[in-house]
Coordinates of C-alpha atoms in Angstrom, one line a residue:
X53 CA 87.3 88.0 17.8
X54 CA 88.8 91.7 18.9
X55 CA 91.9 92.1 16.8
X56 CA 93.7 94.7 19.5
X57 CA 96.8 96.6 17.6
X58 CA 99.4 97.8 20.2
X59 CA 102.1 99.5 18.9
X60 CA 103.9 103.1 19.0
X61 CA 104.4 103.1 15.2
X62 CA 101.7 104.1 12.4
X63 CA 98.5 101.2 12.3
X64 CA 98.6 99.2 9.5
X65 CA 94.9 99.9 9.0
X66 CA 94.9 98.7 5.7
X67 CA 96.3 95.1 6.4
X68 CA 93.8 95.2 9.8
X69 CA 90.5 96.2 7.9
X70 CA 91.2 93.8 5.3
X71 CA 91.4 91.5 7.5
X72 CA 88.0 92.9 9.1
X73 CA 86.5 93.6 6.0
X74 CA 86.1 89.4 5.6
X75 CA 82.5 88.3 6.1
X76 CA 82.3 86.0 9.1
X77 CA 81.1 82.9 8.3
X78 CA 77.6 81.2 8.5
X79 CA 78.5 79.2 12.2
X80 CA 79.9 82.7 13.5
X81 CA 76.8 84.3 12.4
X82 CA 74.6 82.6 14.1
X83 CA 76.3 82.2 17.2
X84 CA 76.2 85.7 17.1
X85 CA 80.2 86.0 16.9
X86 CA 81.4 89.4 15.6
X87 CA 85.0 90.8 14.7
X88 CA 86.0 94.2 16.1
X89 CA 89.2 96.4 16.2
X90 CA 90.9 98.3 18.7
X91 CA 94.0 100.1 18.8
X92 CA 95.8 101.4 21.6
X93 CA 98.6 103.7 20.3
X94 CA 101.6 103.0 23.3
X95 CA 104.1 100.2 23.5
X96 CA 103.0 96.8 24.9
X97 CA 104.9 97.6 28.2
X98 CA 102.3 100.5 28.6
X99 CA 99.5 98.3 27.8
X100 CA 100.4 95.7 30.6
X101 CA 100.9 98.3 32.9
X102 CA 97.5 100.2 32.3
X103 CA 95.3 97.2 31.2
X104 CA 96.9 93.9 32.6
X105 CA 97.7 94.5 36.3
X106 CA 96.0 91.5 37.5
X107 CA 95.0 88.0 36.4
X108 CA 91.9 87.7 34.6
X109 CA 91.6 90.9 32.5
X110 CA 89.5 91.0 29.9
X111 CA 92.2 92.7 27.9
X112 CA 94.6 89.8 28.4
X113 CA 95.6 88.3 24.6
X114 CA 95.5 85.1 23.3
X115 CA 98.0 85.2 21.2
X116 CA 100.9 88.3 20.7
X117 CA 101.6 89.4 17.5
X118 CA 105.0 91.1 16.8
X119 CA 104.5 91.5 13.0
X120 CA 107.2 92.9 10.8
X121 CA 108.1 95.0 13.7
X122 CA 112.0 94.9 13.8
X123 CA 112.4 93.0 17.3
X124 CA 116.0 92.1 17.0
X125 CA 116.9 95.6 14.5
X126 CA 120.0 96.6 15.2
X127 CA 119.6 100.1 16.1
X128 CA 120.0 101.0 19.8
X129 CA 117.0 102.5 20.3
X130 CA 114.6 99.9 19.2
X131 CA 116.5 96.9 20.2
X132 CA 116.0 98.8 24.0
X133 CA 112.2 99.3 23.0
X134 CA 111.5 95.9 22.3
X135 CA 113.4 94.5 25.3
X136 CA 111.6 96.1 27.9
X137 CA 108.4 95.0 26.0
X138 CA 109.6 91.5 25.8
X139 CA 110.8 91.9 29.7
X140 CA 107.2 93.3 30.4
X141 CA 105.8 90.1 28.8
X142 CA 107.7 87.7 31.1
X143 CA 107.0 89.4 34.5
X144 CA 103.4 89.1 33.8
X145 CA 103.3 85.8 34.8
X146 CA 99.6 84.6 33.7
X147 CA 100.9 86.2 30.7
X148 CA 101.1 83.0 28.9
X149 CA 99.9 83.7 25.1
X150 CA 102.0 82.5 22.6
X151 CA 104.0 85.3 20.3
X152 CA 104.1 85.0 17.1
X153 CA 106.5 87.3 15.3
X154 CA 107.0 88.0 11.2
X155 CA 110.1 89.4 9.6
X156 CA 111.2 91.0 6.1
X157 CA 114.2 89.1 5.5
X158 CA 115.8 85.5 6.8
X159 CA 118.4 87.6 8.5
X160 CA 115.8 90.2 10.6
X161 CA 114.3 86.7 11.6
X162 CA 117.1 85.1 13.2
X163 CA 117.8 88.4 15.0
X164 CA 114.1 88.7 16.2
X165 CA 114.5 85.0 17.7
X166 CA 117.7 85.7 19.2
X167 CA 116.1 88.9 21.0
X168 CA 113.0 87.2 21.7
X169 CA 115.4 84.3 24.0
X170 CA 117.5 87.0 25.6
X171 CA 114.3 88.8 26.6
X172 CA 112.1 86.6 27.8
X173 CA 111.1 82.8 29.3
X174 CA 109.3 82.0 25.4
X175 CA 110.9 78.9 24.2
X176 CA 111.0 78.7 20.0
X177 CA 107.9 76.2 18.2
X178 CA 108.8 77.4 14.7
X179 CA 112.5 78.7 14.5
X180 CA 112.5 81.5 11.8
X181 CA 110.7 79.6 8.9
X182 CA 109.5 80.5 5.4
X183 CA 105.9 81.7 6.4
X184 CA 102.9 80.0 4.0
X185 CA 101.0 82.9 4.6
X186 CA 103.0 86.0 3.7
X187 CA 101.8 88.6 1.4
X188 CA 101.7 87.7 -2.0
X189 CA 102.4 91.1 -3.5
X190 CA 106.2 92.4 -3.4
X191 CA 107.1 95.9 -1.7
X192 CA 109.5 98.4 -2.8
X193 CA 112.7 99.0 -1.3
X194 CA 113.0 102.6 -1.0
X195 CA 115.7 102.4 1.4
X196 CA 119.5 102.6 -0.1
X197 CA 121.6 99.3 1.3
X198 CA 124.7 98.0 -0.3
X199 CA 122.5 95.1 -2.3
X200 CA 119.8 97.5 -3.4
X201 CA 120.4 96.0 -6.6
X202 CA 120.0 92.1 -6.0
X203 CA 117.1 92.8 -3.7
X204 CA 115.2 95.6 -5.1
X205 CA 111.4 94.2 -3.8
X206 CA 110.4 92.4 -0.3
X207 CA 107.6 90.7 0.9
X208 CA 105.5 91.5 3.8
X209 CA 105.6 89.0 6.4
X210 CA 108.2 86.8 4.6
X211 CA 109.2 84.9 7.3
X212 CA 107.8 83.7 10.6
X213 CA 108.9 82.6 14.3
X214 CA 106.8 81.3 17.3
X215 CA 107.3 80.6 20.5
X216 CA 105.5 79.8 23.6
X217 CA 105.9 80.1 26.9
X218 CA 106.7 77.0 29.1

């Protein structure tokens, strides 16, 4: 398994090594099956377009992983970044892994899945659902919003949307 993070912003190392740090199992052992990590610090546009040109790379992904990355934000800026990336993703035709995308709050999900339609062929599996496997441990909210004070904590990778390509 080759966990690849692609992504402009700062690597999550420490959810990726823990996630690494796991001792594979007896099976994987002795089929010789290792985990590794990679990270490749540009958008996913400039990953295609360096490492995906043709069918068949070795580099092509299983399975895409947008996770708590703000697809649908409404700020300008990233809402652009993330549509060319989604764009990217559907004119790479044997492009076909399914994305899987995590979000803070119920309301950053349904804007990721309304970005993720408008940007690209993927067609929705789980519509923005409660994800079973989001961090346990509650986060600070550092930043100052109008309900600061009803919501003062957040969980990582709170809720969850997939969808795969036809």
């Amino acid at each position: 398994l080759v966990v690849r993070y692609i992504g402009e912003q700062s690597v999550p190392f420490d959810a990726l090594s823990e996630c690494l740090s796991r001792s594979d199992c007896n099976d994987c052992k002795a089929a010789g099956l290792k985990r590794e990590l990679a990270v490749d610090r540009c958008s996913y546009r400039e990953f295609i377009a360096q490492h995906l040109k043709e069918e068949g790379s070795p580099l092509t992904p299983d399975l895409i992983v947008f996770p708590d990355a703000g697809v649908g934000e409404e700020v300008p800026a990233v809402q652009e970044s993330y549509a060319l990336d989604l764009a990217a993703i559907a004119a790479t035709p044997w492009l076909d892994a399914p994305i899987v995308m995590t979000s803070y709050t119920e309301h950053a999900a349904i804007n990721d899945q309304r970005a993720l339609l408008a940007h690209s062929p993927h067609s929705l599996v789980f519509a923005s659902m409660s994800n079973p496997f989001k961090s346990a441990r509650p986060m600070r909210e550092y930043e100052f919003t109008a309900d600061i004070f009803s919501h003062p904590f957040y969980l990582t990778y709170n809720w969850l949307t997939i969808a795969l390509r036809p």
